[in-house]
Short mmCIF file of C-alpha atoms and ligand atoms in Angstrom, two decimals:
data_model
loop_
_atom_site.label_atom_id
_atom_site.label_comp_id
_atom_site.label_asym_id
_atom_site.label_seq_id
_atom_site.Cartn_x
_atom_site.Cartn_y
_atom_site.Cartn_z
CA UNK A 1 -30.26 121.79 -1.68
CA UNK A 2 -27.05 121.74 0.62
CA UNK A 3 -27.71 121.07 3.90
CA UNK A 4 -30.68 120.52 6.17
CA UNK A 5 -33.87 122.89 6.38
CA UNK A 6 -36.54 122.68 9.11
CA UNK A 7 -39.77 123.91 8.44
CA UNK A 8 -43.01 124.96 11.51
CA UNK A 9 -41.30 121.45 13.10
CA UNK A 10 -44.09 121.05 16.30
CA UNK A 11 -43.66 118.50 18.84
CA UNK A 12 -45.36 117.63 22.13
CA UNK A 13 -44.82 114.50 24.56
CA UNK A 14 -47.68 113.34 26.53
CA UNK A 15 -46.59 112.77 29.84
CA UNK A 16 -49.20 111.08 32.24
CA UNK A 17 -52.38 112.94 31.12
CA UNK A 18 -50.29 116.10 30.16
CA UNK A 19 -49.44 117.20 27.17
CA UNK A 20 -45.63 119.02 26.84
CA UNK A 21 -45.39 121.25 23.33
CA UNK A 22 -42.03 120.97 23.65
CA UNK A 23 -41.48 122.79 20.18
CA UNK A 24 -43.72 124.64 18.54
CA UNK A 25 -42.62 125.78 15.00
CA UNK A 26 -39.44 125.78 14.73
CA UNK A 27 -38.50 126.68 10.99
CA UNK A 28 -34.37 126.57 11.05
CA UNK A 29 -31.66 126.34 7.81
CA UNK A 30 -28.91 124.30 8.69
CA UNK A 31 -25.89 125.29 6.37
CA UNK A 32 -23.15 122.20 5.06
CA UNK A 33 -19.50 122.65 6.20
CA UNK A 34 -20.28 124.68 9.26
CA UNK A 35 -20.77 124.36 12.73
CA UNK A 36 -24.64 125.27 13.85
CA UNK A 37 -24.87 125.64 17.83
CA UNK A 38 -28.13 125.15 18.96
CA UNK A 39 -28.30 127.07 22.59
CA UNK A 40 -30.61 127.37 25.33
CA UNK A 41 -31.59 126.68 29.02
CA UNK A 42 -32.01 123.55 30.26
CA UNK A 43 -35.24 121.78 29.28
CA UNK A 44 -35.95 123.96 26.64
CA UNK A 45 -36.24 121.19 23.57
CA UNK A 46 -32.12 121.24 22.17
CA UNK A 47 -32.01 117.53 22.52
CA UNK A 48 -35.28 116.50 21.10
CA UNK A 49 -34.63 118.84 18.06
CA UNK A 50 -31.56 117.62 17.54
CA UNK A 51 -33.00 114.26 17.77
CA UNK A 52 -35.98 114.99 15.32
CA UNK A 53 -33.59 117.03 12.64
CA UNK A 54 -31.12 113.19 12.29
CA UNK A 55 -33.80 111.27 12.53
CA UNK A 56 -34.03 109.31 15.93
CA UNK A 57 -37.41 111.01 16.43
CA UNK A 58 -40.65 111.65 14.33
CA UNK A 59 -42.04 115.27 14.22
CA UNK A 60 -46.01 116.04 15.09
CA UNK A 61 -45.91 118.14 11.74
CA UNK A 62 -43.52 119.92 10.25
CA UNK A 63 -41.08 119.34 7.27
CA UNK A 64 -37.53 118.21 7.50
CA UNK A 65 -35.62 118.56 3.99
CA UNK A 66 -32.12 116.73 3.57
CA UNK A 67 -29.75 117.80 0.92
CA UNK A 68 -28.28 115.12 -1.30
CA UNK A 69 -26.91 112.46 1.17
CA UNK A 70 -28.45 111.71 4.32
CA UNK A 71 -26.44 109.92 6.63
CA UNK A 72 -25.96 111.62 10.37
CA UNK A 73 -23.49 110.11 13.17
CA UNK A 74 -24.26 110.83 17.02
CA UNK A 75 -21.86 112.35 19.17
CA UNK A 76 -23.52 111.96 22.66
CA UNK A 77 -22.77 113.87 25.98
CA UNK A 78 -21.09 110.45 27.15
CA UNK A 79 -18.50 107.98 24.72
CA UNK A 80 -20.79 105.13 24.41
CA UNK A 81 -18.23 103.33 23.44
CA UNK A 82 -18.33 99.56 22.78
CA UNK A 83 -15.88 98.35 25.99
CA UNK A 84 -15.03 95.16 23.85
CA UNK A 85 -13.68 97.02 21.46
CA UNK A 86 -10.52 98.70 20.87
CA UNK A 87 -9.97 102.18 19.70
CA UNK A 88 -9.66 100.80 15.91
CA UNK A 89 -12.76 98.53 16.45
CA UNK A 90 -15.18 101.56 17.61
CA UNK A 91 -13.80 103.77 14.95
CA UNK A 92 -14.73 101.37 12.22
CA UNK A 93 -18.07 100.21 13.94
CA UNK A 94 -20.82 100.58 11.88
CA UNK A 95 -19.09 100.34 8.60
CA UNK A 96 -19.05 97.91 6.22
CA UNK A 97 -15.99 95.79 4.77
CA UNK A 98 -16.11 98.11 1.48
CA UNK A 99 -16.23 101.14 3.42
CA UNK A 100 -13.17 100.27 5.47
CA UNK A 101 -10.30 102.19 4.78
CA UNK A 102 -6.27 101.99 6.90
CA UNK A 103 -5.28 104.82 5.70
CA UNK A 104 -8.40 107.18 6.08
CA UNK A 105 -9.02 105.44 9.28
CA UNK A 106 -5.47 106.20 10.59
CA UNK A 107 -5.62 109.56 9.20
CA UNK A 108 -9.08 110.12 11.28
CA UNK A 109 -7.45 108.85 14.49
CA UNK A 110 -4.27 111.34 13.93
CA UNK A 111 -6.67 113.75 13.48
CA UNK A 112 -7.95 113.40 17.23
CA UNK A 113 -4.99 113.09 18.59
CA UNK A 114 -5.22 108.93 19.97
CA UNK A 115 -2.51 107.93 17.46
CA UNK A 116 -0.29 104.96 18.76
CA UNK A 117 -3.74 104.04 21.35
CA UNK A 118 -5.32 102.39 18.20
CA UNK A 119 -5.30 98.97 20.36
CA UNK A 120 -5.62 100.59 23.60
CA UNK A 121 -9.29 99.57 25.23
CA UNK A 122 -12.04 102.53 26.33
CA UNK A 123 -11.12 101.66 30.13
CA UNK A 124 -7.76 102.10 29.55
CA UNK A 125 -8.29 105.58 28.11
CA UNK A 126 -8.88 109.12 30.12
CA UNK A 127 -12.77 110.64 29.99
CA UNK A 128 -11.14 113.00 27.19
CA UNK A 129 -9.70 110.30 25.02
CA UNK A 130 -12.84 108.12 24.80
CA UNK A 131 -14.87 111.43 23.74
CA UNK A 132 -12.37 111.86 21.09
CA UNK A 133 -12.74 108.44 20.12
CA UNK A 134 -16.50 108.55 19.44
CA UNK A 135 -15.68 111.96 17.83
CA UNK A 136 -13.22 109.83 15.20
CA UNK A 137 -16.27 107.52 15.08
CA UNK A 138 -18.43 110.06 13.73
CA UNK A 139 -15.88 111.32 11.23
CA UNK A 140 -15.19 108.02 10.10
CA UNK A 141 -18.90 107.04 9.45
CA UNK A 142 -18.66 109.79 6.36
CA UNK A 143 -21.59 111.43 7.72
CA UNK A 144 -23.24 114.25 5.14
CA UNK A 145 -24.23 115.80 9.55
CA UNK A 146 -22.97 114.93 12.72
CA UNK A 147 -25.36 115.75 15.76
CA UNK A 148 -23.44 116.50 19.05
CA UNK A 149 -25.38 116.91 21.74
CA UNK A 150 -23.06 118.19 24.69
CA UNK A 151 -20.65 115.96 23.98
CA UNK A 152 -18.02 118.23 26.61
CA UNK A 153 -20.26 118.73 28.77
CA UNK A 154 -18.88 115.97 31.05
CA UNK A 155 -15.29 116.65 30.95
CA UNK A 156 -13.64 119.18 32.81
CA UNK A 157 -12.49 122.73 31.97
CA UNK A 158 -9.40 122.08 31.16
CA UNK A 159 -10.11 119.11 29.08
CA UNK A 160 -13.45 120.86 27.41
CA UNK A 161 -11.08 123.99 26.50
CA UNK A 162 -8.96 121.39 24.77
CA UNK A 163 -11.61 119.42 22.98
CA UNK A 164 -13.69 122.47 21.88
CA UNK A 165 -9.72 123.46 19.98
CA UNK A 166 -9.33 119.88 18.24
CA UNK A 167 -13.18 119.87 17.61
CA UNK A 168 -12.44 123.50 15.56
CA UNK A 169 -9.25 122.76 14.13
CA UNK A 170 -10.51 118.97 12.83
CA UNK A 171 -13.89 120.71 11.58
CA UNK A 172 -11.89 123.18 9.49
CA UNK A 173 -9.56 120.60 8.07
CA UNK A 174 -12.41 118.37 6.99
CA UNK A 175 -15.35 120.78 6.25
CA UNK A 176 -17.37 119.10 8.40
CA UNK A 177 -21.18 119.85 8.86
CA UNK A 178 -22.16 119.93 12.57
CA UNK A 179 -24.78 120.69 14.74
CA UNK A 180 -23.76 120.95 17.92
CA UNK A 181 -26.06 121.75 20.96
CA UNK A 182 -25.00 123.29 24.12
CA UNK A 183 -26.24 125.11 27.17
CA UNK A 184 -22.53 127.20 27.27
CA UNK A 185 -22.53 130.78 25.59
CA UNK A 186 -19.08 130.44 25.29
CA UNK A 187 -18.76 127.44 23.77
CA UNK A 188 -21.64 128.43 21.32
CA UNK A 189 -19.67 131.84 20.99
CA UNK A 190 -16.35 130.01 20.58
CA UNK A 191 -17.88 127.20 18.20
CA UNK A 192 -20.40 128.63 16.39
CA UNK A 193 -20.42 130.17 12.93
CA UNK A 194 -24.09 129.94 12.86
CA UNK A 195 -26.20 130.46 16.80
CA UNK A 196 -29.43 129.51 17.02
CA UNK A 197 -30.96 130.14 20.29
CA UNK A 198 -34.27 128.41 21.56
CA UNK A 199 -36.79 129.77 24.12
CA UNK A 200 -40.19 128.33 24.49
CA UNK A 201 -39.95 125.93 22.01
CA UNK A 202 -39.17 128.89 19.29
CA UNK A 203 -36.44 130.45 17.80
CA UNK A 204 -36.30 132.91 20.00
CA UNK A 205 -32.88 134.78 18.04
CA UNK A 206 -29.56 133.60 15.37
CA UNK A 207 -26.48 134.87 14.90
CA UNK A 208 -24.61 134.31 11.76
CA UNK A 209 -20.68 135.01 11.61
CA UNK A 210 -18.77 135.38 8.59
CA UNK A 211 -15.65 134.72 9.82
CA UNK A 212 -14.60 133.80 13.43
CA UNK A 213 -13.55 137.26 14.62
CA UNK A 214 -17.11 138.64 14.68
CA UNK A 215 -18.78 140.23 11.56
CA UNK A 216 -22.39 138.59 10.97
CA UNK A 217 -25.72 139.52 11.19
CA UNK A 218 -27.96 138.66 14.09
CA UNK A 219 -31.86 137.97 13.99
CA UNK A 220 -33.77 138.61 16.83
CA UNK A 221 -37.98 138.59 17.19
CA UNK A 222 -38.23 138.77 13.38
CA UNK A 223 -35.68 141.92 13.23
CA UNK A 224 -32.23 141.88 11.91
CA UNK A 225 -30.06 144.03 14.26
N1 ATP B 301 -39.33 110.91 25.51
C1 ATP B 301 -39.92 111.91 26.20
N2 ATP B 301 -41.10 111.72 26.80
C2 ATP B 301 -41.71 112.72 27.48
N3 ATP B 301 -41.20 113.96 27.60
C3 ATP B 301 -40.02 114.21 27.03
C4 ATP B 301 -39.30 113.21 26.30
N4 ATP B 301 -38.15 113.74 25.83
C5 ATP B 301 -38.16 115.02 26.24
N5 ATP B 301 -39.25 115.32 26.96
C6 ATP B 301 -39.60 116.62 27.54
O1 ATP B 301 -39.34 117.60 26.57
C7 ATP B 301 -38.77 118.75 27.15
C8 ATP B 301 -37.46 119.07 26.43
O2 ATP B 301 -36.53 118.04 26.67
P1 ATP B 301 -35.08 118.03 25.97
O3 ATP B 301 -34.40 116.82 26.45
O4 ATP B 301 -35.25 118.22 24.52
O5 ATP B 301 -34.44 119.36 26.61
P2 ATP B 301 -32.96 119.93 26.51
O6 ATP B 301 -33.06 121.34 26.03
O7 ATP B 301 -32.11 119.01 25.74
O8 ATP B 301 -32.50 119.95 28.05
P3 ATP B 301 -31.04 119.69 28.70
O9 ATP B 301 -30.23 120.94 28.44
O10 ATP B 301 -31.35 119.53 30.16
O11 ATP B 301 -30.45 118.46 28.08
C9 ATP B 301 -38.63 118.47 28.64
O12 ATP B 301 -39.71 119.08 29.29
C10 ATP B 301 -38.73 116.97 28.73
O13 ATP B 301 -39.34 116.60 29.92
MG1 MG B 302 -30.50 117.78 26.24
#
């Protein structure tokens, strides 16, 4: 199998003497090479699925199936970048001295656009730069999924507009396989080739494009319209 499949994934939190279902059967395909946008309103679960799908979390019941390789990278809404390190340094965090490549990892850093700030420290970088620094991070972790959970979300407009192009054009250059999860139609509608959309801890309706222009089908309360 290629890619990651969710199957009747339930979850609740117990919060004081409450109990939260926060999802409650949530069966989802999550195709390789592609961008998957997770959408929906505040509070609604995105996080915690995203979460439970690479592994930070445990589901109540439910299956989660992983194709061949099964190694995610994070992409959070904020760097988390190690402040000790230089651009280089939290790049190549996490891997090992075999794994360590100049060339790949130069290539990666290109590919976001920080060439020549290789040495240059996350304070000494803009809001936008340090997100595209954990974004090389991810990429450079060879991850068979990266998870981003609205990792534009802080920036500004005109920033976002530009990350949400180099987050497109570095995708299609490396076939990357992304879920992404966002609160933004238009940056699920501008990102996504595959829309889920979550409402009361469901799947409430997807969208599937073939290509970027449009064409797809679209699922919505067990009809395809
Ligand atoms: N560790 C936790 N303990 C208790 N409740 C939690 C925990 N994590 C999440 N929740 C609850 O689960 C629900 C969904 O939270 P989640 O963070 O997944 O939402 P979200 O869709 O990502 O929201 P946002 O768009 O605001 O980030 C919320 O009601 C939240 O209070
Ligand atoms: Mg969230």
């Amino acid at each position: 199998m290629a890619g990651i499949k969710l199957v009747d994934i339930h979850k609740e939190y117990l919060v004081e003497d409450r109990r939260i279902q926060v999802l409650k059967g949530i069966s989802l395909e999550i195709p390789e090479n592609q961008i998957t946008v997770i959408l929906g309103r505040s509070g609604c679960g995105k996080t915690t699925l995203l979460r439970l799908t690479g592994g930070l979390e445990q589901a109540d019941s439910g299956e989660i199936l992983h194709g061949d390789s099964h190694r995610t990278a994070f992409v959070f809404q904020e760097p988390r970048l190690m402040p000790w390190l230089n651009v280089w340094g939290n790049v190549t965090f996490g891997l090992n001295r075999h794994e360590q490549d100049r060339d790949r990892t130069k290539d990666i850093i290109a590919a976001v656009g920080l060439n020549g700030f290789e040495k240059a420290y996350p304070s000494q970088l803009s809001g936008g730069m340090q997100q595209r620094a954990a974004i090389a991070r991810a990429l450079a972790y060879r991850p068979s999924f990266i998870m981003m959970d609205e990792p534009f979300a802080a920036l500004d407009y005109f920033t976002r507009e530009q990350m949400q192009k180099e987050l497109q054009r570095v995708q299609e250059k490396r076939r990357s396989s992304i879920l992404f999860v966002t609160h933004s139609i238009d940056e699920a509608l501008l990102l996504g080739h595959k829309i889920v959309i979550i409402e009361e801890g469901l799947v409430k309706a997807y969208m599937r494009f073939q290509s970027r222009e449009g064409s797809g089908i679209c699922w919505r309360n067990g009809l395809f319209i």
